[in-house]
Coordinates of C-alpha atoms in Angstrom, one line a residue:
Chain A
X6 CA -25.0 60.2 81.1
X7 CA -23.7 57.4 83.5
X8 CA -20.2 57.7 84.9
X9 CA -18.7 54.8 82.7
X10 CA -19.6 57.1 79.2
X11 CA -18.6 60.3 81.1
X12 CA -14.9 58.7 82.1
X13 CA -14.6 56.9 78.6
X14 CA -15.6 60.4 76.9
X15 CA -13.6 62.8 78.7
X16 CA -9.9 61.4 76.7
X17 CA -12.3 61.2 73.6
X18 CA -13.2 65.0 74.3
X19 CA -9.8 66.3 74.6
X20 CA -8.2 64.6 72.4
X21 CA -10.7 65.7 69.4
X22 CA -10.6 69.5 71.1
X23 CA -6.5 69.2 70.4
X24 CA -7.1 67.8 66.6
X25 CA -9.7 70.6 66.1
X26 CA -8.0 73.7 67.3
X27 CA -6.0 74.0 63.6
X28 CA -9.2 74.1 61.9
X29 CA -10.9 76.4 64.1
X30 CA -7.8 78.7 64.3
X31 CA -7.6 78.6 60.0
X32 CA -11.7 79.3 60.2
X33 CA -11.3 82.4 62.6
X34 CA -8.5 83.7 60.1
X35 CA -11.1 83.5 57.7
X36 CA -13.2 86.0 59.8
X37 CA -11.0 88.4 60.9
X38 CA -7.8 87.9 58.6
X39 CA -5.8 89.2 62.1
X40 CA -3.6 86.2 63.5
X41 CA -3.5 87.9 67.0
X42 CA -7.6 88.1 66.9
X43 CA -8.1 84.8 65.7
X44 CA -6.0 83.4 68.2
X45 CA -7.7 85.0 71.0
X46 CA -10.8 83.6 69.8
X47 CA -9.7 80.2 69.4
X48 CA -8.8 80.3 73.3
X49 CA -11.9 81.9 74.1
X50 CA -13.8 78.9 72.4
X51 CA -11.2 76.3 74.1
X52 CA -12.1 77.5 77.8
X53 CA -15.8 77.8 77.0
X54 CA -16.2 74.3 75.6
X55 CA -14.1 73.0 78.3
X56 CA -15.8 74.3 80.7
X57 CA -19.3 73.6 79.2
X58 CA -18.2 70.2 77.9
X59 CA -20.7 68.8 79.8
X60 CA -23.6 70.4 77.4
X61 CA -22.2 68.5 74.3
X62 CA -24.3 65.3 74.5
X63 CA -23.6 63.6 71.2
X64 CA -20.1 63.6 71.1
X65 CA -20.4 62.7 67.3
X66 CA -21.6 66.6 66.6
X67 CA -18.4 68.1 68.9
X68 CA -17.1 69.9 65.4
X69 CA -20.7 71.5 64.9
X70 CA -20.7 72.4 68.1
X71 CA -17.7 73.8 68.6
X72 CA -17.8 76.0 65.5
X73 CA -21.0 77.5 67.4
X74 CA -19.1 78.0 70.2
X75 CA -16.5 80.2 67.8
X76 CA -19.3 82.0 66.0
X77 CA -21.0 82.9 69.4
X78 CA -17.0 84.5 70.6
X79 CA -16.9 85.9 67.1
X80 CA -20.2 88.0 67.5
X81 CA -19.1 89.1 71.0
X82 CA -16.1 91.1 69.7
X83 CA -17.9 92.3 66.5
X84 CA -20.4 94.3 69.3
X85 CA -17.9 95.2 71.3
X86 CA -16.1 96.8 68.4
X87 CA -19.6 97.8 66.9
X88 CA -22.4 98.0 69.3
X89 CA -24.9 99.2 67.3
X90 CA -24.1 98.6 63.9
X91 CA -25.7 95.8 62.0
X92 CA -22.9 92.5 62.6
X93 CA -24.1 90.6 59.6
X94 CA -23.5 93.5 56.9
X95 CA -20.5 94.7 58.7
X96 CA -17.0 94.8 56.6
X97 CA -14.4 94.3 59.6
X98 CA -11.1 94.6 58.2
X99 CA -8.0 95.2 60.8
X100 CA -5.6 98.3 59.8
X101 CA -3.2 97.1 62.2
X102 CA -2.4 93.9 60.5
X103 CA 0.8 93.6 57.9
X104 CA -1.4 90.6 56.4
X105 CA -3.5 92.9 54.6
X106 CA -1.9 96.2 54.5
X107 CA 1.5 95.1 52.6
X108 CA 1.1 95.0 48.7
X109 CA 1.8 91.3 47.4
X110 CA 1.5 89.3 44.5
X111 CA 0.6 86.1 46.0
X112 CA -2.2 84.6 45.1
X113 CA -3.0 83.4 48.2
X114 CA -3.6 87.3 49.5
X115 CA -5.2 88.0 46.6
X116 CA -7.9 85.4 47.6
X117 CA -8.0 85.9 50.9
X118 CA -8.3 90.1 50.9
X119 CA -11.1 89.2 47.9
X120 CA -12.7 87.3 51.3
X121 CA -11.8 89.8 53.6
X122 CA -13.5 92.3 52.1
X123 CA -17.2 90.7 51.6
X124 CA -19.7 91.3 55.2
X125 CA -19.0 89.1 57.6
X126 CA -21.9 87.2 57.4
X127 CA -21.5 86.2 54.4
X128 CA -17.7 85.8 55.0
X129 CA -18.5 83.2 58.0
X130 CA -21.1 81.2 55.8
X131 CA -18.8 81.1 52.8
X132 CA -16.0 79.8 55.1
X133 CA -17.7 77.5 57.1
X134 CA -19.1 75.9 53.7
X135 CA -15.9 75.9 51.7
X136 CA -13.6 75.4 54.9
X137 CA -14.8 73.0 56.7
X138 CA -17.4 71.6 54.2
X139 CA -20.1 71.9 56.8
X140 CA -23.9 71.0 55.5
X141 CA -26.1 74.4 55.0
X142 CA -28.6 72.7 57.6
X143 CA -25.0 72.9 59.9
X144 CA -23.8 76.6 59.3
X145 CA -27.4 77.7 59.7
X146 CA -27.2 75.6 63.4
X147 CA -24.0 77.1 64.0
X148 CA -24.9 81.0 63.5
X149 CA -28.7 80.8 64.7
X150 CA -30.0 81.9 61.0
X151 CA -32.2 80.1 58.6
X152 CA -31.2 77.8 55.9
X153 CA -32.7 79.7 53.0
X154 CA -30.4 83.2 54.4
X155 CA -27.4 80.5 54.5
X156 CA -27.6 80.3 50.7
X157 CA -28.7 83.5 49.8
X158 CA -25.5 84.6 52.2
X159 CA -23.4 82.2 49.7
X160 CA -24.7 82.9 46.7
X161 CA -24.2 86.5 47.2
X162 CA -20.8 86.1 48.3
X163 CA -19.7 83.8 45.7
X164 CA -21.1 86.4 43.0
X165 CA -18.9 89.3 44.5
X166 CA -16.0 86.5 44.8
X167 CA -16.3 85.8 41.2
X168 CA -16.5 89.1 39.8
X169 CA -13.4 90.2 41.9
X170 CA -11.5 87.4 41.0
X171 CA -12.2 88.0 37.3
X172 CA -9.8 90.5 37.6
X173 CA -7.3 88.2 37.8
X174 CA -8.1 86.4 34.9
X175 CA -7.4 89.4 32.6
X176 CA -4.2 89.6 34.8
X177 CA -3.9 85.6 33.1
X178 CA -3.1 84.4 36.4
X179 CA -6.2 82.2 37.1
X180 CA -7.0 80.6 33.4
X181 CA -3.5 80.4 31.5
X182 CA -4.6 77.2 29.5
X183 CA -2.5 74.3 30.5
X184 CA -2.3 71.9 28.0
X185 CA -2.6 68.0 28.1
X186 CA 1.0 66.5 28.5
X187 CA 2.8 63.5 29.9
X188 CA 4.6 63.9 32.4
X189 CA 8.0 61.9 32.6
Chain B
X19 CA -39.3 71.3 21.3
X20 CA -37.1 70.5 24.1
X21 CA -36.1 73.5 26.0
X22 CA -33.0 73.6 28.4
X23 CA -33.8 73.7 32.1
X24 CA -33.1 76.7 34.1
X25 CA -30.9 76.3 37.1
X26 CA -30.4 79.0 39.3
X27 CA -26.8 80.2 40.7
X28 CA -28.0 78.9 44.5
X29 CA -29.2 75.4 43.0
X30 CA -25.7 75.3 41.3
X31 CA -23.9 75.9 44.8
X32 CA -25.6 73.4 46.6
X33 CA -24.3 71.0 43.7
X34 CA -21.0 72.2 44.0
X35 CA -21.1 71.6 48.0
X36 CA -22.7 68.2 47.7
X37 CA -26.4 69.4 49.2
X38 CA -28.2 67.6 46.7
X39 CA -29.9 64.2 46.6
X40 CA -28.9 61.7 44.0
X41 CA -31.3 62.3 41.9
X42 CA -31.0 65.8 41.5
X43 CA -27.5 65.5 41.1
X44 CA -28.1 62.9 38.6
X45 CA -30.5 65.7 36.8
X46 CA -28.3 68.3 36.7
X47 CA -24.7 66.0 35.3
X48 CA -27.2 64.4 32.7
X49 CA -28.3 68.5 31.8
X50 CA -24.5 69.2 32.1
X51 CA -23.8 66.9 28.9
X52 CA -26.1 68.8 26.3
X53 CA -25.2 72.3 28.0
X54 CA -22.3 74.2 27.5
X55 CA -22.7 77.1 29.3
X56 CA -24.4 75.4 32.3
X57 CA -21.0 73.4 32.1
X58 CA -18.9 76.4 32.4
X59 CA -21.4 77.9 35.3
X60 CA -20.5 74.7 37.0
X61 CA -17.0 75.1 36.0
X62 CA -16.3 78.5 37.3
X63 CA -18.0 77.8 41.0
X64 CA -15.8 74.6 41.1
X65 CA -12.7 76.6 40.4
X66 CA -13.9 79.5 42.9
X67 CA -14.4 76.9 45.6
X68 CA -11.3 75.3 45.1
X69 CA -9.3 78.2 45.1
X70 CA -10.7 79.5 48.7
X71 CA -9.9 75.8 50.2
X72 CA -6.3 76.3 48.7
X73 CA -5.7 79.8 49.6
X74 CA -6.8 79.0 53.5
X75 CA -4.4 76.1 53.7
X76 CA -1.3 77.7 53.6
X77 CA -2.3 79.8 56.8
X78 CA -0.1 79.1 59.5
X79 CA -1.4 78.1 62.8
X80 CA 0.7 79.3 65.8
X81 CA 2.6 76.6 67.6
X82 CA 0.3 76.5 70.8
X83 CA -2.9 75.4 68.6
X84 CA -1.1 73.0 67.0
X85 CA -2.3 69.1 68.3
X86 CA -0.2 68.1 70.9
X87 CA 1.2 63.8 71.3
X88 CA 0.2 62.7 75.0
X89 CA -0.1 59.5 74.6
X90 CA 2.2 57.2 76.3
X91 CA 3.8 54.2 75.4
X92 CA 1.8 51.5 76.9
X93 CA -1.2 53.3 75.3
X94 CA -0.1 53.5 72.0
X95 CA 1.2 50.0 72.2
X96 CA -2.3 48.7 73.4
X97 CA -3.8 50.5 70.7
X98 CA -1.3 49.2 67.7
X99 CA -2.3 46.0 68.4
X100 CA -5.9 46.0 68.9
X101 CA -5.4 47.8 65.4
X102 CA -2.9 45.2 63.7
X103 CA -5.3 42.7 64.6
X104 CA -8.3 44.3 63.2
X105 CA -6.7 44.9 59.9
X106 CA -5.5 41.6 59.5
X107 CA -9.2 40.0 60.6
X108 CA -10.3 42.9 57.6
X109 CA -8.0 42.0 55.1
X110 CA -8.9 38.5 55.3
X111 CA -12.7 39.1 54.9
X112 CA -11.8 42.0 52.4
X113 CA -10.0 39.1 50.5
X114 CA -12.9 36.6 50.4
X115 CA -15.2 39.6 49.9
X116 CA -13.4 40.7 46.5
X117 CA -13.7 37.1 44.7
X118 CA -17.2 38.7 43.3
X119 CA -16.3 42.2 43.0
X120 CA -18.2 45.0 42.0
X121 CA -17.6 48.5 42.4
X122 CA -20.1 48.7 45.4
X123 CA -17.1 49.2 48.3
X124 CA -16.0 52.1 46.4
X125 CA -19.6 53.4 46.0
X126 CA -19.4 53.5 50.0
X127 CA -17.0 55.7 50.1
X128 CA -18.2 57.8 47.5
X129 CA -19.8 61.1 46.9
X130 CA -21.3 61.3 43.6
X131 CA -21.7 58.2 41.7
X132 CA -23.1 57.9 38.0
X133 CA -24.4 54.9 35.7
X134 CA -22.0 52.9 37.7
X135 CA -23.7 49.3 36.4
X136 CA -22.6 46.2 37.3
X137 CA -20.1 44.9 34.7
X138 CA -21.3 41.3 34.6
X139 CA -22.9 42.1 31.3
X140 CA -20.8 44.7 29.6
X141 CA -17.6 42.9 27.7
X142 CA -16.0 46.7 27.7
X143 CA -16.4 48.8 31.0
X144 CA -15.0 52.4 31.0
X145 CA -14.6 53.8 34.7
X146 CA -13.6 57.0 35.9
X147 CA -12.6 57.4 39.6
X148 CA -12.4 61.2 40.9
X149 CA -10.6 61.8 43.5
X150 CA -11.0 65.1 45.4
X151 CA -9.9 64.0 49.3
X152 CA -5.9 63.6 50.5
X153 CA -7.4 61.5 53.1
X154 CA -5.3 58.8 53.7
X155 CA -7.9 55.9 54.7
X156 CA -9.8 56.6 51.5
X157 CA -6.9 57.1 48.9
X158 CA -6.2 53.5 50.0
X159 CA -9.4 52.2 49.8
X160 CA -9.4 54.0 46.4
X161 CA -6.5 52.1 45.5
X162 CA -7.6 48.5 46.7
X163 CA -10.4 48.2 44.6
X164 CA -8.7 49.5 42.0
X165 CA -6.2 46.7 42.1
X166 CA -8.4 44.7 42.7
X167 CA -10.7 45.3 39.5
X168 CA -7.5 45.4 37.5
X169 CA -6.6 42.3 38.5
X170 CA -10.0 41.0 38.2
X171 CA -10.3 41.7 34.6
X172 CA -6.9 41.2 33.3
X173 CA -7.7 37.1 34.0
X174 CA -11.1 37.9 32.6
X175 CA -12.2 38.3 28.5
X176 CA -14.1 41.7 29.6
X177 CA -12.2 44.4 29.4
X178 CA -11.6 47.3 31.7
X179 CA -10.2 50.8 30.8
X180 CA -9.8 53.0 34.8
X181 CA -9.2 56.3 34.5
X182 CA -8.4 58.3 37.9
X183 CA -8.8 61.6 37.8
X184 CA -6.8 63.9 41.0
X185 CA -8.3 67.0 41.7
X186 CA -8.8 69.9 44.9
X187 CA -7.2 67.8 47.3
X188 CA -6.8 64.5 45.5
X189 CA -3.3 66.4 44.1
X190 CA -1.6 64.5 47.3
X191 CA -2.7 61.3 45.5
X192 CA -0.5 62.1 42.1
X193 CA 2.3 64.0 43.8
X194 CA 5.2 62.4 44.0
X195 CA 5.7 62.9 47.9
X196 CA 7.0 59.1 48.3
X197 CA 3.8 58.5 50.6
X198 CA 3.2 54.9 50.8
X199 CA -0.2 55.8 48.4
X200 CA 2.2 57.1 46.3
X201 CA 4.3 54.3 45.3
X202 CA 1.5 52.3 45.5
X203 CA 0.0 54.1 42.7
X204 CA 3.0 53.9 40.8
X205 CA 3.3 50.4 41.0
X206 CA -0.3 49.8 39.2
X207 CA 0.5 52.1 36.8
X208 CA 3.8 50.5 35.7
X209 CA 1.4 47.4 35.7
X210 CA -1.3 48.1 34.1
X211 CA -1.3 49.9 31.4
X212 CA -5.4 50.2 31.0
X213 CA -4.9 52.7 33.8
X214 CA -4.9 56.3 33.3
X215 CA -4.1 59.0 36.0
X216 CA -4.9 62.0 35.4
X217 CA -4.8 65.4 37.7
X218 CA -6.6 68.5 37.2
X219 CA -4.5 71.1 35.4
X220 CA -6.1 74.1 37.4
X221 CA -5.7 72.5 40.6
X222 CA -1.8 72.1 39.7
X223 CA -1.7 75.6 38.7
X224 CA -3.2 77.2 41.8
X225 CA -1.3 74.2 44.3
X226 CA 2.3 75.4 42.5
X227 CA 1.5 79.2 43.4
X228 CA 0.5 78.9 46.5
X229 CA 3.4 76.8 47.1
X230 CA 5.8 78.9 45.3
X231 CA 7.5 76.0 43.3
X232 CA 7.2 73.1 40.8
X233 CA 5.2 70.1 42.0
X234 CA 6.8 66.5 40.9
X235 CA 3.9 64.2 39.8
X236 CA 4.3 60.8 39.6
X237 CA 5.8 59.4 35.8
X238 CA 3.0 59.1 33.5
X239 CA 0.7 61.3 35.1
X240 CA -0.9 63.4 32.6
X241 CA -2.2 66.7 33.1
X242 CA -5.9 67.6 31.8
X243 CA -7.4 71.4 31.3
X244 CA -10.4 70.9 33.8
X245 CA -11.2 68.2 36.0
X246 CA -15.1 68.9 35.1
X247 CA -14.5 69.5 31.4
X248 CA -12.8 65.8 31.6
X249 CA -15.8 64.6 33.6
X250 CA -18.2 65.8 31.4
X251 CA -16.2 64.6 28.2
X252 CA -16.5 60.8 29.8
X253 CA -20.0 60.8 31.2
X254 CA -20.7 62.2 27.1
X255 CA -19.4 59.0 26.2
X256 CA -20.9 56.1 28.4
X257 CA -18.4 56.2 31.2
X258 CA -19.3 55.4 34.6
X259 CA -18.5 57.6 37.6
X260 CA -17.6 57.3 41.0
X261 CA -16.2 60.8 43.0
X262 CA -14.4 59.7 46.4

């Protein structure tokens, strides 16, 4: 890279670090459902792509790339929680948190304990899909696995979404009919 | 005897989350006419996947994450300028470009498109936009050519019935947040009155829970079941089909 593209990108760099940082905080929720975790990671990911911003060479794949960046951080604490458990299959869910341990109505919690409780591997595919509308070719970059396992991860979790969610239905919260009316 | 084509749950995601090329897409909304209960597989991963995107945006991001404004004055002003004058040089060819219009801009722009022929030979052309993004840029692109095809054919002895169909995120287009989109889109619509807008009735459903309140839509709006149940009903009967 010759100087000129390095000074022009380095404003370019940080200022699309700044506009990503929501995303990738919402993303790590996603993960961990534990605000205080998911912050941590997001920092951890910040430092590490500033300080290996010179790595990134097309500046057009920075969100891909920074996502990889997160998943990599996200691993790391799964084996230092759980060294020798399998990662992928592993249900990580965070006692300590009010999030998930305070009875609600919300839909919202419903959903997101629903996602909480799938493995994470299929929780950080199904989020990186639905979330951030990455291509499957793109999650399977980001978390070093093959395509094919990227939809087989979905698929399942989408199944176990569905049928937990179903729940709901029979609760009429998801499928009350709404009828076709003007609205005035 | 014709027998209905088997499409598995993973070749029914990578519909859903636009991994498909166009003619496999095309394959599988041409199966979705004759098919009721591929239809309502379709249906129900379409709801799933809109209800994760919802239930993730009301998370709230601490204060520190949030994007901070550094720019300074001199910048921005440099910047507004080199941006007024490219969107007045782009307006004027955007002008000269829409005296033969045809729906190609918005098929730019688009994800999905269907049967979308040029209208040159059709005296009575049925057009459903879907919109699914609260992208600024592209709600306003949306709404140029729509305009702009209105326009076109209320001078013209075709006629033109628009539909625009709001769903997911596309509810910013139809709520009545007094965006500049917003009033825009109530202006055609006190215009023109071969427009429809329409929203998804699911999507307003699962917006006013998260939200915790009533959502005001813009007058005339009317509310449909499904957005896909709507889709499907059109493409049953000739429409053409653009998804932004």
């Amino acid at each position: 890279m010759n100087p000129l593209e390095f000074i022009c990108r380095t404003p370019t760099f940080k200022k699309r670090l700044e506009v990503m940082r929501p995303r990738l905080f919402k993303v790590a929720y996603s993960w961990c459902h534990a605000k205080d975790i998911a912050d941590d990671l997001v920092q951890d990911t910040v430092i590490k792509a500033m300080r290996s911003a010179s790595s990134l060479r097309d500046i057009e794949k920075m969100n891909s790339w920074l996502f990889t960046i997160l998943a990599n951080c996200w691993r790391d604490y799964l084996r230092r929680q759980k060294p020798t458990d399998d990662i992928d299959e592993c249900i990580f869910t965070d006692d300590s948190t009010p999030e998930l341990t305070q009875e609600r109505q919300n839909i919202t919690d419903i959903v997101q304990q629903a996602v909480a409780s799938l493995p994470q591997g299929q929780r950080q595919v199904l989020s990186l899909v639905d979330l951030e509308g990455f291509t499957y070719a793109e999650v399977a970059e980001i978390i070093d696995i093959p395509a094919g396992t990227v939809m087989s991860r979905l698929n399942r979790a989408r199944k176990a979404l569905s049928m937990q969610l179903l729940e709901l239905k029979e609760q009429n919260v998801l499928t009350q009919d709404i009828h076709v009316r003007l609205v005035k | 005897m014709n027998e209905k084509k088997q499409y598995s749950d993973e070749h029914l995601n990578a519909f859903i989350d636009d991994q498909l090329n166009t003619a496999e897409k095309a394959e599988i909304l041409d199966a979705v006419r004759h098919d009721t209960e591929l239809s309502q597989r379709i249906c129900k991963l379409q709801k799933l996947h809109n209800l994760i995107q919802l239930s993730y945006q009301s998370v709230d991001v601490p204060e520190r994450h949030q994007p901070q404004k550094t720019q300074n004055q001199h910048i921005k002003l440099k910047w507004f300028a080199a941006a007024s004058f490219l969107f007045t040089l782009g307006s004027v060819l955007g002008w000269v470009s829409h005296q033969t219009m045809t729906a190609n801009s918005l098929t730019h722009i688009a994800q999905i498109t269907h049967n979308t022929i040029a209208p040159h030979n059709d005296k009575h052309w049925k057009l459903m936009l879907h919109v699914s993004t609260s992208n600024p840029n592209r709600l306003n692109i949306v709404l140029d050519e729509a305009e702009a095809l209105l326009n076109q054919y209320e001078n013209s002895s075709r006629k033109l019935e628009l539909e625009i169909l709001a769903n997911s995120e596309g509810l910013a287009l139809v709520s009545n947040n007094h965006k500049n989109y917003n009033k825009r889109l109530q202006k055609l619509q006190q215009k023109y009155s071969n427009l429809a807008v329409l929203v998804c009735g699911q999507t307003l459903k699962k917006a006013q829970q998260i939200k915790g309140k009533k959502l005001t839509l813009l007058p005339d709006t009317n509310i449909v079941p499904s957005a896909i149940n709507q889709i499907v009903k059109r493409q049953q009967t000739g429409w053409s089909y653009i998804r932004i």
